[in-house]
Amino acid sequence: MTADSGALAGTPTSVRTPTSARTPTSARTPLISGTTAIAGIGATEFSKDSGRSELKLAVEAVRAALDDAGLSPADVDGLVTFSMDASAEIAVAREVGAGELTFFSLIGYGGGAACATVHQAAMAVATGAANVVVCYRALNERSGRRFGQVSVDAVRAVNSAGLDNGWHYPMGLATPAATVAMAARHYMHAFGATSADFGAVAVADRKHAATNPSAWFYQRPITLDEHQQSRWICEPLRLLDCCQETDGGVAVVVTSLDRARSLKKAPVVISAAAQGSGPNQYTMTSYYSGDLTGLPEMGVVARQLWSQARLRPADIRTAVLYDHFTPYVLMQLEELGFCPRGEARNFIAGGAIELGGALPLNPHGGQLGEGYLHGMNGIAEAVRQVRGSSVNQVPGDGPVLVTAGTGVPTSGLILSPA
Amino acid sequence: MTTRAEEPSAPTRSAGEQRTGEQRTGEQRTGEQSAMILATAQKIRAAGPSSPRFARDPVNLPAIRNWTDAIGDANPLYTDAEFAARSVHRELVAPPAMVQVWTMPGLQPPSGAGTGADPLGQMMRALDEAGFTAVVATNCAQTYHRYLRHHELLSLRSELTDVSGPKRTALGDGWFVTTRNTWYSGDELVAEMDWRVLKFRPAATAPPATAAGPATTARSATTARSATTARSATTAGSATTAPPMRPPVSADTEFFWAGTRAGELRIQRCGECGALRHPPGPACLSCGALRNQGYQVAAGTGTVYSYVVHRHPPVPGKRLPIIVALVELAEGPRVMAELTGAEPDEVYIGMPVRTRFIPIDDDLVLPGWQPDEQAGPTESAPTESAPTESAPPGGALPEWTLRVTPTVVVAAAIATRDFYPVHHDRDFAEQGGGKDIFLNILTTTGLVQRYVTDWAGPAALVRAVSIRLGVPCYAGDTLRFAGRVTDDAGPDGRDRVIAVTGSCSLGNHVTGTVRLAAAGSTA
């Protein structure tokens, strides 16, 4: 497959929805649903000290993803990453060896951008803005800037983000764990959830990572007792409620379903892709309305995903739910409709979210077990699950759901076999 | 007149560090000088009380208004004639803590008036000549026999009661001089005051870590030697790591931070529809209006909606662990702030809390929370009933934070008719070793009274205020008052004595007591 032969292959054959029609979410029929696909995934190793630049990690991941897809750098005409990423699209394009770009985009809100990079890429492909878009994220999050530490820079700028942080950081609520702990405390109060319920998520992640050679915690499972013995970080969160800090890079290649069919790997269809921001939204601190027991922005994503894909929660074979901190996995299960509100602690009991359970979550080990790649490694795992190539394969051929960062404006995907 | 072994005044560092002059080098000469000072003191004391010195003006409303404005005392007893008419006083009265104001010499005292016959003035001059040129007021204990009405013309008699020294204090070697002052209205004794100053020889070396506030009555051209180095040491002690984080401020949010500096928790209020919102922003979240966005001052009470106990990693400017609480205000909006005054296992969702203010530096005051021990039965607005009835011994008063701006310092100095330049002239204050202009003791007395009567309500009757000064409170600092009801029932066994402390960035500025009459007492 060369750049020339695929130049127009991604152009949709018809435009089905007038852009002026402000139809309800449930009635939308987006261009991207079922017309675009993930054709390749790539990653570096996941470590605590990569020993190389974030740009180099990005280039390695992008090249690996293109190799996986059977595409060359010259095929790439679009790049998408996180606004938090240190490596600009043009820098990655230069180093990868891509030529002209017709689409480049940055997504904000930290890990909430993960699935949104694919969403952007799919929209670009579906509209003909680009044909082959690579989504990437590379970071030295352990050896370089550690997100779990207090970022003084986050309250330096007089912009809306700095101003928002100004209501929390100076008061001492200044880390991601603390912001999640605040919501988790109220969730526990409202529904009777316990630290052990959060621990069940950690145990499942570590169990899955233990059989994933790419995972940092390969062959190192934990027990619930170990979770309960781990030290407090920010009560009610313990150390083992918190994800890892990881160096590494991940990339995902998006193109049209038609073009993907002619590539090296079986296409992984993007059945649904959506972003979501809730009313009165803040970044990690949406504390000023609502009841602090859910993730309204994930509810916005969920409604779109089910509508676009014409699926129900019961159809999902396995889900990769963003797990930087365990409490938000419980809330996501509720927002996504896998269980009623307040019922997640019962839903996950008895190993239901472990391999072999009713809804295995994060078969790769998640960000607690495999690595913290800002959610991008979860997309890669979802692709492997659809392809049937995961080391922890969940049986069946049903769709796979992936979510992005929680507590922030976020995004989600449903991926299916062609 | 003797040199006492123990002097209970503020500026001494500790009993162990106090030495008599005879122990120091040059003891012979010092001994002679001490003998002369004591002899002078003996002579002044033997002369007894001074002849009456009359106030320039009778008790009057304009002077009272200047004082209540400067102190920020909104007690209607002093300025609202209708309220006062319904009170036990039946008419407007003067704030008790103003008593000294009426007889202050003022900016242009009549020539020859008072100074010669004033025992304190005479003693000050003797000590000036002996090289003890600087002065600080250290103690003020006022007892009020009744409230003063408008048009009463007061006279003051003053008597030297004690001179002790020399003492080695944190400020330098000096003498404590105590006078007893009595105010009369006609022939009626209306108030008394024991007043103590330290007259000292300024230390030639680095300024001490603590210092008393300079005195206000002696108008001799002396130097007020005050702390200049303590501030950095104090603030360093409160932050074990990096400097505290500061909030960015925009045109939409600056009212909030101006509010915390003023000791107010300001919540954005839409002038169009009345809706409240927090955090603030340019628009009303309810009706969408962009114009007419103002604020209201929250009552400062609420309940914990959620909270965390942060233990790791370090947070700049905080000593971990800290409790951070999201509080739902009584008015509705939620506000995030650090919660202090409770252990982690004492905090719970639904816990009543009350706002406090945490001064960080000259520009930043953070909101904070503390347990609201008065929540529940007494949460209603101040009433005319005397709450001392329901305040049990040991009960804490809500904290009160006052931003001591230069305006506060100057306005209050002038309202108390104290024109000593250290309270209005920064250059003068700095030449004396001070960091800036600072509060005078008459103001501190007034603030202590206000703190207690704000809590007790306008019906409370103030019988006595007794304070001891610690470190100076400079312009730009923040005074934080705390108090509790003691089990002291006063001389007649029916009063309530409130213990008060006022601290600023340098440490304790004032400690003292306010005695309130039992409810139903006559004025």
Tab-separated table of N, CA, C and O in Angstrom, chain B residues 390-465:
chain	number	residue	atom	x	y	z
B	390	SER	N	-25.901	31.293	77.741
B	390	SER	CA	-25.857	29.959	77.163
B	390	SER	C	-24.432	29.505	76.845
B	390	SER	O	-24.224	28.407	76.389
B	391	ALA	N	-23.483	30.386	77.040
B	391	ALA	CA	-22.112	30.002	76.718
B	391	ALA	C	-21.462	29.332	77.923
B	391	ALA	O	-21.257	29.961	78.949
B	392	PRO	N	-21.172	28.073	77.812
B	392	PRO	CA	-20.627	27.357	78.959
B	392	PRO	C	-19.147	27.655	79.140
B	392	PRO	O	-18.467	28.029	78.193
B	393	PRO	N	-18.641	27.503	80.334
B	393	PRO	CA	-17.204	27.604	80.521
B	393	PRO	C	-16.489	26.623	79.598
B	393	PRO	O	-16.950	25.508	79.400
B	394	GLY	N	-15.406	27.058	79.060
B	394	GLY	CA	-14.661	26.193	78.156
B	394	GLY	C	-15.088	26.331	76.717
B	394	GLY	O	-14.404	25.879	75.810
B	395	GLY	N	-16.242	26.942	76.486
B	395	GLY	CA	-16.707	27.106	75.126
B	395	GLY	C	-15.817	28.069	74.358
B	395	GLY	O	-15.346	29.061	74.903
B	396	ALA	N	-15.593	27.740	73.097
B	396	ALA	CA	-14.710	28.583	72.292
B	396	ALA	C	-15.506	29.615	71.524
B	396	ALA	O	-16.613	29.345	71.066
B	397	LEU	N	-14.940	30.789	71.387
B	397	LEU	CA	-15.530	31.787	70.507
B	397	LEU	C	-15.064	31.498	69.088
B	397	LEU	O	-13.959	30.984	68.904
B	398	PRO	N	-15.876	31.819	68.112
B	398	PRO	CA	-15.389	31.666	66.734
B	398	PRO	C	-14.189	32.577	66.517
B	398	PRO	O	-14.115	33.665	67.083
B	399	GLU	N	-13.266	32.093	65.716
B	399	GLU	CA	-12.107	32.934	65.425
B	399	GLU	C	-12.528	34.144	64.606
B	399	GLU	O	-13.500	34.104	63.865
B	400	TRP	N	-11.772	35.206	64.778
B	400	TRP	CA	-12.026	36.413	63.981
B	400	TRP	C	-10.687	36.873	63.434
B	400	TRP	O	-9.704	36.961	64.166
B	401	THR	N	-10.679	37.122	62.141
B	401	THR	CA	-9.446	37.533	61.483
B	401	THR	C	-9.593	38.947	60.969
B	401	THR	O	-10.580	39.273	60.321
B	402	LEU	N	-8.627	39.758	61.275
B	402	LEU	CA	-8.661	41.147	60.832
B	402	LEU	C	-7.408	41.449	60.035
B	402	LEU	O	-6.287	41.251	60.511
B	403	ARG	N	-7.626	41.921	58.832
B	403	ARG	CA	-6.522	42.356	57.991
B	403	ARG	C	-6.100	43.748	58.479
B	403	ARG	O	-6.868	44.711	58.403
B	404	VAL	N	-4.902	43.859	58.992
B	404	VAL	CA	-4.447	45.119	59.565
B	404	VAL	C	-3.774	45.939	58.462
B	404	VAL	O	-2.560	45.884	58.266
B	405	THR	N	-4.590	46.657	57.738
B	405	THR	CA	-4.069	47.486	56.655
B	405	THR	C	-3.474	48.761	57.247
B	405	THR	O	-3.752	49.113	58.397
B	406	PRO	N	-2.672	49.469	56.465
B	406	PRO	CA	-2.204	50.780	56.947
B	406	PRO	C	-3.372	51.678	57.333
B	406	PRO	O	-3.278	52.458	58.285
B	407	THR	N	-4.459	51.582	56.599
B	407	THR	CA	-5.624	52.400	56.925
B	407	THR	C	-6.141	52.082	58.321
B	407	THR	O	-6.502	52.985	59.090
B	408	VAL	N	-6.199	50.807	58.650
B	408	VAL	CA	-6.657	50.423	59.986
B	408	VAL	C	-5.734	51.023	61.038
B	408	VAL	O	-6.190	51.616	62.026
B	409	VAL	N	-4.433	50.903	60.819
B	409	VAL	CA	-3.472	51.391	61.810
B	409	VAL	C	-3.624	52.895	62.009
B	409	VAL	O	-3.728	53.390	63.138
B	410	VAL	N	-3.672	53.610	60.896
B	410	VAL	CA	-3.695	55.073	60.979
B	410	VAL	C	-5.049	55.571	61.468
B	410	VAL	O	-5.117	56.430	62.362
B	411	ALA	N	-6.110	55.031	60.894
B	411	ALA	CA	-7.438	55.503	61.289
B	411	ALA	C	-7.680	55.245	62.769
B	411	ALA	O	-8.229	56.101	63.486
B	412	ALA	N	-7.246	54.096	63.241
B	412	ALA	CA	-7.490	53.773	64.647
B	412	ALA	C	-6.585	54.590	65.565
B	412	ALA	O	-6.995	54.993	66.653
B	413	ALA	N	-5.363	54.846	65.122
B	413	ALA	CA	-4.476	55.679	65.948
B	413	ALA	C	-5.076	57.061	66.127
B	413	ALA	O	-5.113	57.614	67.234
B	414	ILE	N	-5.585	57.584	65.036
B	414	ILE	CA	-6.145	58.932	65.113
B	414	ILE	C	-7.475	58.923	65.865
B	414	ILE	O	-7.762	59.820	66.654
B	415	ALA	N	-8.260	57.889	65.645
B	415	ALA	CA	-9.536	57.799	66.362
B	415	ALA	C	-9.317	57.630	67.867
B	415	ALA	O	-10.198	57.955	68.663
B	416	THR	N	-8.170	57.114	68.245
B	416	THR	CA	-7.859	57.016	69.675
B	416	THR	C	-7.022	58.215	70.130
B	416	THR	O	-6.494	58.234	71.231
B	417	ARG	N	-6.872	59.170	69.262
B	417	ARG	CA	-6.175	60.433	69.546
B	417	ARG	C	-4.726	60.189	69.961
B	417	ARG	O	-4.175	60.853	70.820
B	418	ASP	N	-4.125	59.226	69.276
B	418	ASP	CA	-2.732	58.877	69.550
B	418	ASP	C	-1.908	59.273	68.325
B	418	ASP	O	-2.009	58.637	67.279
B	419	PHE	N	-1.140	60.324	68.478
B	419	PHE	CA	-0.415	60.863	67.325
B	419	PHE	C	1.073	60.546	67.376
B	419	PHE	O	1.870	61.197	66.703
B	420	TYR	N	1.436	59.566	68.181
B	420	TYR	CA	2.820	59.144	68.184
B	420	TYR	C	3.155	58.649	66.771
B	420	TYR	O	2.428	57.812	66.207
B	421	PRO	N	4.232	59.173	66.150
B	421	PRO	CA	4.421	58.941	64.709
B	421	PRO	C	4.571	57.480	64.294
B	421	PRO	O	4.314	57.141	63.135
B	422	VAL	N	4.973	56.607	65.197
B	422	VAL	CA	5.134	55.200	64.792
B	422	VAL	C	3.809	54.577	64.347
B	422	VAL	O	3.804	53.492	63.774
B	423	HIS	N	2.708	55.270	64.595
B	423	HIS	CA	1.411	54.717	64.201
B	423	HIS	C	0.870	55.340	62.918
B	423	HIS	O	-0.208	54.966	62.477
B	424	HIS	N	1.599	56.300	62.355
B	424	HIS	CA	1.123	56.858	61.082
B	424	HIS	C	2.244	57.219	60.121
B	424	HIS	O	1.990	57.545	58.967
B	425	ASP	N	3.491	57.164	60.567
B	425	ASP	CA	4.606	57.631	59.734
B	425	ASP	C	5.589	56.473	59.576
B	425	ASP	O	6.345	56.142	60.486
B	426	ARG	N	5.575	55.866	58.398
B	426	ARG	CA	6.388	54.665	58.219
B	426	ARG	C	7.879	54.975	58.321
B	426	ARG	O	8.640	54.190	58.870
B	427	ASP	N	8.290	56.098	57.770
B	427	ASP	CA	9.711	56.451	57.861
B	427	ASP	C	10.154	56.532	59.316
B	427	ASP	O	11.199	56.013	59.701
B	428	PHE	N	9.329	57.178	60.112
B	428	PHE	CA	9.645	57.318	61.523
B	428	PHE	C	9.717	55.934	62.187
B	428	PHE	O	10.635	55.634	62.948
B	429	ALA	N	8.730	55.099	61.849
B	429	ALA	CA	8.683	53.770	62.458
B	429	ALA	C	9.917	52.961	62.053
B	429	ALA	O	10.509	52.249	62.860
B	430	GLU	N	10.321	53.094	60.787
B	430	GLU	CA	11.477	52.321	60.321
B	430	GLU	C	12.770	52.818	60.953
B	430	GLU	O	13.658	52.019	61.273
B	431	GLN	N	12.870	54.129	61.122
B	431	GLN	CA	14.066	54.656	61.771
B	431	GLN	C	14.210	54.108	63.181
B	431	GLN	O	15.316	53.941	63.688
B	432	GLY	N	13.086	53.803	63.784
B	432	GLY	CA	13.112	53.232	65.127
B	432	GLY	C	13.339	51.730	65.134
B	432	GLY	O	13.279	51.111	66.187
B	433	GLY	N	13.583	51.177	63.983
B	433	GLY	CA	13.853	49.735	63.918
B	433	GLY	C	12.626	48.907	63.597
B	433	GLY	O	12.707	47.691	63.514
B	434	GLY	N	11.505	49.555	63.424
B	434	GLY	CA	10.285	48.815	63.109
B	434	GLY	C	10.225	48.462	61.640
B	434	GLY	O	10.914	49.056	60.809
B	435	LYS	N	9.367	47.526	61.326
B	435	LYS	CA	9.196	47.108	59.944
B	435	LYS	C	8.259	48.065	59.218
B	435	LYS	O	8.364	48.275	58.019
B	436	ASP	N	7.372	48.658	59.976
B	436	ASP	CA	6.337	49.497	59.372
B	436	ASP	C	5.619	50.187	60.542
B	436	ASP	O	5.996	49.998	61.699
B	437	ILE	N	4.617	50.960	60.240
B	437	ILE	CA	3.769	51.475	61.311
B	437	ILE	C	3.034	50.303	61.959
B	437	ILE	O	2.866	49.249	61.340
B	438	PHE	N	2.611	50.480	63.193
B	438	PHE	CA	1.992	49.346	63.896
B	438	PHE	C	0.858	49.839	64.788
B	438	PHE	O	0.738	51.041	65.091
B	439	LEU	N	0.025	48.900	65.173
B	439	LEU	CA	-1.147	49.199	65.989
B	439	LEU	C	-0.740	49.791	67.337
B	439	LEU	O	0.219	49.333	67.955
B	440	ASN	N	-1.486	50.772	67.809
B	440	ASN	CA	-1.263	51.272	69.166
B	440	ASN	C	-2.104	50.477	70.153
B	440	ASN	O	-3.056	49.789	69.786
B	441	ILE	N	-1.743	50.585	71.397
B	441	ILE	CA	-2.383	49.722	72.400
B	441	ILE	C	-3.841	50.087	72.616
B	441	ILE	O	-4.674	49.233	72.907
B	442	LEU	N	-4.194	51.335	72.407
B	442	LEU	CA	-5.599	51.692	72.566
B	442	LEU	C	-6.466	51.005	71.519
B	442	LEU	O	-7.615	50.643	71.779
B	443	THR	N	-5.888	50.851	70.327
B	443	THR	CA	-6.616	50.148	69.276
B	443	THR	C	-6.750	48.678	69.624
B	443	THR	O	-7.825	48.078	69.480
B	444	THR	N	-5.644	48.093	70.069
B	444	THR	CA	-5.703	46.677	70.429
B	444	THR	C	-6.749	46.444	71.512
B	444	THR	O	-7.522	45.486	71.460
B	445	THR	N	-6.814	47.348	72.484
B	445	THR	CA	-7.827	47.241	73.531
B	445	THR	C	-9.226	47.270	72.919
B	445	THR	O	-10.101	46.475	73.260
B	446	GLY	N	-9.418	48.195	71.973
B	446	GLY	CA	-10.714	48.306	71.316
B	446	GLY	C	-11.056	47.068	70.505
B	446	GLY	O	-12.202	46.617	70.480
B	447	LEU	N	-10.050	46.501	69.826
B	447	LEU	CA	-10.298	45.307	69.013
B	447	LEU	C	-10.658	44.109	69.886
B	447	LEU	O	-11.526	43.306	69.530
B	448	VAL	N	-9.998	44.002	71.030
B	448	VAL	CA	-10.311	42.902	71.946
B	448	VAL	C	-11.757	43.042	72.442
B	448	VAL	O	-12.514	42.081	72.479
B	449	GLN	N	-12.119	44.271	72.773
B	449	GLN	CA	-13.494	44.477	73.217
B	449	GLN	C	-14.487	44.148	72.100
B	449	GLN	O	-15.488	43.475	72.316
B	450	ARG	N	-14.161	44.614	70.900
B	450	ARG	CA	-15.069	44.352	69.774
B	450	ARG	C	-15.212	42.856	69.524
B	450	ARG	O	-16.316	42.358	69.268
B	451	TYR	N	-14.101	42.149	69.571
B	451	TYR	CA	-14.148	40.702	69.319
B	451	TYR	C	-15.148	40.024	70.255
B	451	TYR	O	-15.960	39.202	69.833
B	452	VAL	N	-15.105	40.408	71.513
B	452	VAL	CA	-15.972	39.746	72.485
B	452	VAL	C	-17.415	40.232	72.355
B	452	VAL	O	-18.357	39.439	72.425
B	453	THR	N	-17.615	41.530	72.137
B	453	THR	CA	-19.001	42.003	72.052
B	453	THR	C	-19.653	41.611	70.728
B	453	THR	O	-20.855	41.418	70.678
B	454	ASP	N	-18.854	41.451	69.676
B	454	ASP	CA	-19.427	40.912	68.430
B	454	ASP	C	-20.021	39.537	68.686
B	454	ASP	O	-21.061	39.170	68.151
B	455	TRP	N	-19.314	38.779	69.503
B	455	TRP	CA	-19.772	37.427	69.817
B	455	TRP	C	-20.931	37.462	70.826
B	455	TRP	O	-21.926	36.770	70.690
B	456	ALA	N	-20.791	38.316	71.829
B	456	ALA	CA	-21.772	38.305	72.922
B	456	ALA	C	-23.043	39.054	72.573
B	456	ALA	O	-24.076	38.835	73.197
B	457	GLY	N	-22.966	39.930	71.590
B	457	GLY	CA	-24.147	40.681	71.210
B	457	GLY	C	-24.186	42.050	71.868
B	457	GLY	O	-23.508	42.303	72.874
B	458	PRO	N	-25.006	42.947	71.313
B	458	PRO	CA	-25.015	44.341	71.776
B	458	PRO	C	-25.551	44.522	73.185
B	458	PRO	O	-25.362	45.579	73.792
B	459	ALA	N	-26.229	43.498	73.699
B	459	ALA	CA	-26.759	43.654	75.045
B	459	ALA	C	-25.711	43.360	76.115
B	459	ALA	O	-25.931	43.624	77.296
B	460	ALA	N	-24.616	42.801	75.703
B	460	ALA	CA	-23.592	42.449	76.695
B	460	ALA	C	-23.035	43.716	77.354
B	460	ALA	O	-22.846	44.733	76.691
B	461	LEU	N	-22.766	43.625	78.620
B	461	LEU	CA	-22.195	44.749	79.350
B	461	LEU	C	-20.743	44.441	79.657
B	461	LEU	O	-20.438	43.459	80.339
B	462	VAL	N	-19.847	45.297	79.158
B	462	VAL	CA	-18.426	45.088	79.370
B	462	VAL	C	-18.034	45.728	80.705
B	462	VAL	O	-18.230	46.928	80.907
B	463	ARG	N	-17.503	44.922	81.617
B	463	ARG	CA	-17.098	45.424	82.928
B	463	ARG	C	-15.611	45.752	82.986
B	463	ARG	O	-15.205	46.640	83.727
B	464	ALA	N	-14.839	44.982	82.247
B	464	ALA	CA	-13.395	45.198	82.322
B	464	ALA	C	-12.712	44.594	81.109
B	464	ALA	O	-13.179	43.596	80.548
B	465	VAL	N	-11.637	45.231	80.705
B	465	VAL	CA	-10.763	44.673	79.667
B	465	VAL	C	-9.344	44.767	80.199
B	465	VAL	O	-8.903	45.834	80.630
